[in-house]
Tab-separated table of C-alpha atoms in Angstrom:
chain	number	residue	atom	x	y	z
F	1	MET	CA	-47.763	-89.723	-19.429
F	2	GLN	CA	-47.985	-86.281	-21.019
F	3	THR	CA	-49.673	-84.967	-17.866
F	4	ASP	CA	-46.759	-86.225	-15.745
F	5	ARG	CA	-44.275	-84.578	-18.098
F	6	ALA	CA	-46.215	-81.320	-17.965
F	7	ARG	CA	-46.189	-81.404	-14.158
F	8	GLU	CA	-42.464	-82.168	-14.124
F	9	SER	CA	-41.676	-79.302	-16.500
F	10	LYS	CA	-43.819	-76.988	-14.386
F	11	LYS	CA	-41.811	-77.973	-11.298
F	12	MET	CA	-38.599	-77.125	-13.137
F	13	GLU	CA	-39.806	-73.610	-13.931
F	14	PRO	CA	-38.692	-70.770	-11.649
F	15	ARG	CA	-41.329	-68.958	-9.588
F	16	CYS	CA	-42.415	-65.390	-9.066
F	17	VAL	CA	-41.266	-64.450	-5.570
F	18	GLU	CA	-44.324	-62.234	-5.045
F	19	CYS	CA	-47.141	-64.703	-5.791
F	20	GLY	CA	-45.400	-68.061	-6.412
F	21	PHE	CA	-46.705	-68.358	-9.987
F	22	PRO	CA	-44.464	-70.392	-12.381
F	23	ILE	CA	-42.604	-68.254	-14.906
F	24	LYS	CA	-40.610	-69.364	-17.955
F	25	THR	CA	-37.611	-67.092	-17.414
F	26	LEU	CA	-36.634	-64.606	-14.718
F	27	PHE	CA	-34.533	-62.295	-16.882
F	28	VAL	CA	-33.273	-61.632	-20.390
F	29	GLN	CA	-29.530	-61.048	-20.831
F	30	TYR	CA	-28.571	-58.697	-23.651
F	31	SER	CA	-24.832	-58.634	-22.853
F	32	PRO	CA	-22.592	-59.484	-19.863
F	33	GLY	CA	-23.853	-57.388	-16.946
F	34	ASN	CA	-26.797	-56.048	-18.940
F	35	ILE	CA	-30.034	-57.835	-18.045
F	36	ARG	CA	-33.729	-57.025	-17.945
F	37	LEU	CA	-35.853	-58.558	-15.179
F	38	MET	CA	-39.071	-60.141	-16.388
F	39	ARG	CA	-42.511	-59.470	-14.948
F	40	CYS	CA	-44.917	-62.117	-13.686
F	41	GLU	CA	-47.914	-62.817	-15.942
F	42	ASN	CA	-50.091	-63.356	-12.874
F	43	CYS	CA	-49.374	-60.418	-10.520
F	44	LYS	CA	-47.556	-58.148	-13.039
F	45	ALA	CA	-44.751	-57.494	-10.510
F	46	VAL	CA	-41.038	-58.099	-11.156
F	47	ALA	CA	-40.721	-61.880	-10.929
F	48	ASP	CA	-37.521	-61.954	-8.855
F	49	GLU	CA	-35.986	-58.692	-7.702
F	50	TYR	CA	-33.365	-60.560	-5.642
F	51	ILE	CA	-31.394	-61.413	-8.801
F	52	GLU	CA	-29.818	-57.950	-8.642
F	53	CYS	CA	-29.494	-57.887	-4.816
F	54	GLU	CA	-26.444	-58.551	-2.660
F	55	PHE	CA	-26.507	-61.646	-0.442
F	56	MET	CA	-26.705	-59.510	2.723
F	57	ILE	CA	-30.061	-58.064	1.553
F	58	ILE	CA	-31.376	-61.592	0.995
F	59	LEU	CA	-30.103	-62.659	4.433
F	60	ILE	CA	-31.809	-59.684	6.123
F	61	ASP	CA	-35.100	-60.578	4.411
F	62	LEU	CA	-34.703	-64.198	5.536
F	63	ILE	CA	-34.229	-63.015	9.126
F	64	LEU	CA	-37.325	-60.811	8.715
F	65	HIS	CA	-39.236	-63.957	7.637
F	66	LYS	CA	-40.179	-62.655	4.183
F	67	THR	CA	-41.792	-65.424	2.136
F	68	LYS	CA	-40.434	-64.039	-1.142
F	69	ALA	CA	-36.839	-64.441	0.088
F	70	TYR	CA	-37.486	-68.160	0.695
F	71	ARG	CA	-39.168	-68.494	-2.721
F	72	HIS	CA	-36.059	-66.973	-4.311
F	73	LEU	CA	-33.774	-69.492	-2.613
F	74	LEU	CA	-35.935	-72.610	-2.865
F	75	PHE	CA	-37.301	-72.182	-6.395
F	76	ASN	CA	-34.914	-69.890	-8.273
F	77	VAL	CA	-31.503	-70.667	-6.723
F	78	ILE	CA	-31.502	-74.087	-5.022
F	79	ASN	CA	-33.798	-76.851	-6.258
F	80	GLN	CA	-33.678	-80.474	-7.381
F	81	HIS	CA	-32.695	-79.493	-10.910
F	82	THR	CA	-29.589	-77.490	-10.006
F	83	ALA	CA	-26.144	-79.017	-10.538
F	84	ASN	CA	-24.876	-81.327	-7.780
F	85	PHE	CA	-28.168	-81.077	-5.869
F	86	GLU	CA	-27.788	-84.482	-4.185
F	87	GLY	CA	-24.280	-83.653	-2.913
F	88	SER	CA	-25.423	-80.281	-1.549
F	89	LEU	CA	-28.435	-81.927	0.119
F	90	TRP	CA	-26.298	-84.517	1.930
F	91	LYS	CA	-23.819	-81.838	3.059
F	92	SER	CA	-26.716	-79.757	4.378
F	93	ILE	CA	-28.126	-82.775	6.253
F	94	PHE	CA	-24.713	-83.448	7.806
F	95	ALA	CA	-24.310	-79.796	8.883
F	96	PHE	CA	-27.874	-79.757	10.283
F	97	LEU	CA	-27.305	-82.916	12.353
F	98	LEU	CA	-23.904	-81.682	13.537
F	99	LEU	CA	-25.398	-78.396	14.786
F	100	ASP	CA	-28.254	-80.300	16.410
F	101	ALA	CA	-25.731	-82.539	18.201
F	102	TYR	CA	-23.844	-79.465	19.406
F	103	ARG	CA	-27.140	-78.020	20.687
F	104	SER	CA	-27.733	-81.205	22.731
F	105	LEU	CA	-24.188	-80.998	24.093
F	106	LEU	CA	-24.747	-77.375	25.167
F	107	LEU	CA	-27.928	-78.337	27.027
F	108	LYS	CA	-26.128	-81.150	28.836
F	109	ARG	CA	-23.283	-78.779	29.750
F	110	ASN	CA	-25.732	-76.210	31.136
F	111	GLU	CA	-27.485	-78.939	33.143
F	112	GLY	CA	-24.146	-79.973	34.662
F	113	GLU	CA	-24.031	-83.352	32.906
F	114	TRP	CA	-20.828	-82.439	31.035
F	115	GLY	CA	-17.537	-81.410	32.598
F	116	SER	CA	-13.769	-81.884	32.654
F	117	SER	CA	-14.027	-84.360	35.539
F	118	MET	CA	-15.932	-86.924	33.482
F	119	SER	CA	-14.408	-90.346	32.878
F	120	PHE	CA	-13.717	-91.637	29.382
F	121	SER	CA	-16.587	-94.149	29.558
F	122	SER	CA	-18.983	-91.352	30.625
F	123	ILE	CA	-17.862	-89.200	27.677
F	124	VAL	CA	-18.410	-92.088	25.230
F	125	TRP	CA	-21.831	-92.841	26.727
F	126	THR	CA	-22.844	-89.160	26.542
F	127	PHE	CA	-21.798	-88.923	22.881
F	128	GLN	CA	-23.725	-92.101	22.062
F	129	GLU	CA	-26.776	-90.681	23.818
F	130	ILE	CA	-26.503	-87.404	21.870
F	131	ILE	CA	-26.131	-89.180	18.508
F	132	VAL	CA	-29.154	-91.424	19.165
F	133	ASP	CA	-31.254	-88.454	20.358
F	134	VAL	CA	-30.364	-86.373	17.290
F	135	PHE	CA	-30.953	-89.103	14.687
F	136	VAL	CA	-34.072	-90.622	16.258
F	137	GLY	CA	-35.541	-87.231	17.231
F	138	ASN	CA	-35.188	-85.746	13.737
F	139	PHE	CA	-36.372	-88.942	12.041
F	140	VAL	CA	-39.509	-89.119	14.210
F	141	PHE	CA	-40.163	-85.378	13.708
F	142	PHE	CA	-39.899	-85.687	9.912
F	143	CYS	CA	-42.090	-88.822	9.777
F	144	ILE	CA	-44.805	-87.224	11.934
F	145	PHE	CA	-44.628	-84.072	9.815
F	146	LEU	CA	-45.034	-85.982	6.522
F	147	LEU	CA	-47.846	-88.110	7.977
F	148	SER	CA	-49.667	-84.978	9.165
F	149	MET	CA	-49.330	-83.404	5.722
F	150	ARG	CA	-50.637	-86.552	4.065
F	151	LEU	CA	-53.676	-86.685	6.376
F	152	MET	CA	-54.450	-82.961	6.072
F	153	LEU	CA	-54.012	-82.844	2.288
F	154	ASN	CA	-55.543	-86.315	1.836
F	155	THR	CA	-52.976	-87.225	-0.824
F	156	SER	CA	-49.826	-89.290	-1.232
F	157	ILE	CA	-46.442	-87.551	-1.028
F	158	GLN	CA	-43.922	-88.469	-3.710
F	159	ILE	CA	-40.171	-88.807	-3.089
F	160	SER	CA	-39.448	-85.620	-5.050
F	161	ARG	CA	-41.916	-83.745	-2.837
F	162	CYS	CA	-40.215	-85.177	0.270
F	163	LYS	CA	-36.895	-83.817	-1.004
F	164	ASP	CA	-38.463	-80.395	-1.545
F	165	ILE	CA	-39.816	-80.377	2.013
F	166	LEU	CA	-36.496	-81.580	3.427
F	167	LEU	CA	-34.640	-78.863	1.496
F	168	ALA	CA	-37.048	-76.194	2.775
F	169	VAL	CA	-36.543	-77.354	6.388
F	170	LEU	CA	-32.738	-77.454	6.034
F	171	VAL	CA	-32.459	-74.032	4.373
F	172	SER	CA	-34.836	-72.386	6.844
F	173	SER	CA	-32.875	-73.837	9.792
F	174	TYR	CA	-29.886	-71.602	8.960
F	175	PHE	CA	-30.235	-69.786	12.312
F	176	LYS	CA	-28.820	-72.879	14.057
F	177	ILE	CA	-25.410	-71.685	12.880
F	178	PHE	CA	-25.557	-69.004	15.588
F	179	LEU	CA	-25.012	-71.811	18.114
F	180	ILE	CA	-21.346	-71.601	17.076
F	181	ALA	CA	-21.207	-68.224	18.865
F	182	THR	CA	-21.461	-70.123	22.172
F	183	MET	CA	-17.940	-71.449	21.521
F	184	VAL	CA	-16.666	-67.893	21.988
F	185	TRP	CA	-19.153	-66.325	24.393
F	186	GLU	CA	-21.173	-67.807	27.233
F	187	PHE	CA	-24.948	-67.561	26.946
F	188	PRO	CA	-27.756	-68.770	29.231
F	189	SER	CA	-29.649	-71.875	28.095
F	190	SER	CA	-32.660	-69.669	27.308
F	191	VAL	CA	-30.776	-68.428	24.204
F	192	ILE	CA	-30.816	-71.995	22.813
F	193	PHE	CA	-34.608	-72.139	23.127
F	194	ILE	CA	-34.940	-68.693	21.506
F	195	ILE	CA	-32.912	-70.019	18.548
F	196	ASP	CA	-35.203	-73.101	18.457
F	197	LEU	CA	-38.302	-70.876	18.294
F	198	PHE	CA	-36.747	-68.772	15.536
F	199	VAL	CA	-35.860	-71.907	13.545
F	200	LEU	CA	-39.417	-73.283	13.907
F	201	SER	CA	-40.955	-69.997	12.770
F	202	SER	CA	-38.537	-69.914	9.805
F	203	ASN	CA	-39.503	-73.495	8.916
F	204	THR	CA	-43.174	-72.471	8.902
F	205	VAL	CA	-42.569	-69.512	6.582
F	206	ALA	CA	-40.430	-71.595	4.196
F	207	LEU	CA	-42.986	-74.411	3.978
F	208	LYS	CA	-45.832	-71.953	3.408
F	209	GLY	CA	-43.891	-70.441	0.502
C-alpha cells in the first residue's frame, strides 16, 4: 500500500525537462514576479527553463521536435493532477476526431468523391462513412499501440498510464490544426500526407519523453 502511494506521489511530481528525473519543485517564488528556477539533483541543469519562456518559444521547440518541450507540457503544465483534466481531455479528443474527420473529407474531395452535384443521400452516406472510418480507425490504432507496448514491455498497462499515453498522442498531434489552412488556400493532397508524417514523428518524440 505504501509502495503504491509512493509511486503515485512520484507521478504527481514535476520532471526535469533535460533528463526526465522527478523533482519536488520547479521554482521558488520570493515575491510576485520574482522567482528562482531550481536545478535538477540528477543532471544539475535548470529543471525547467520554459517557465520563463513565451509560448512562441515553446511552440518553436515543439515544431523542432525537442523532447524537453514535450516534457514541459506533459509533466509540468498538463497532467492528470491539473484542475479540470478530464474536461480538457474530452475536449482534446473531440478536437482531434473533428480534425481527423476533416482530413478524410479533404482526401475524398481531392479524389473527386465530394462535390456540389452530390445528392442529399450521397452526402449523408459520405458523412457516415467518414465518421465510422475516424472512430474505428483511431480505436484500432490505439488498441494495437497499447497491445504492442504491453508485449514489448511485458507488463500490464493501468488506466492512468493509458490516459498519459492518450494525452501525449493528443498534444503531439497539434500539427493537425494546420489542416484548417486548406479552408482558405488550396493545397495538393501530398500536403495532407506530409502533415500525417509530421504528426507521427511528433507522437514518437512525445512518447519517448
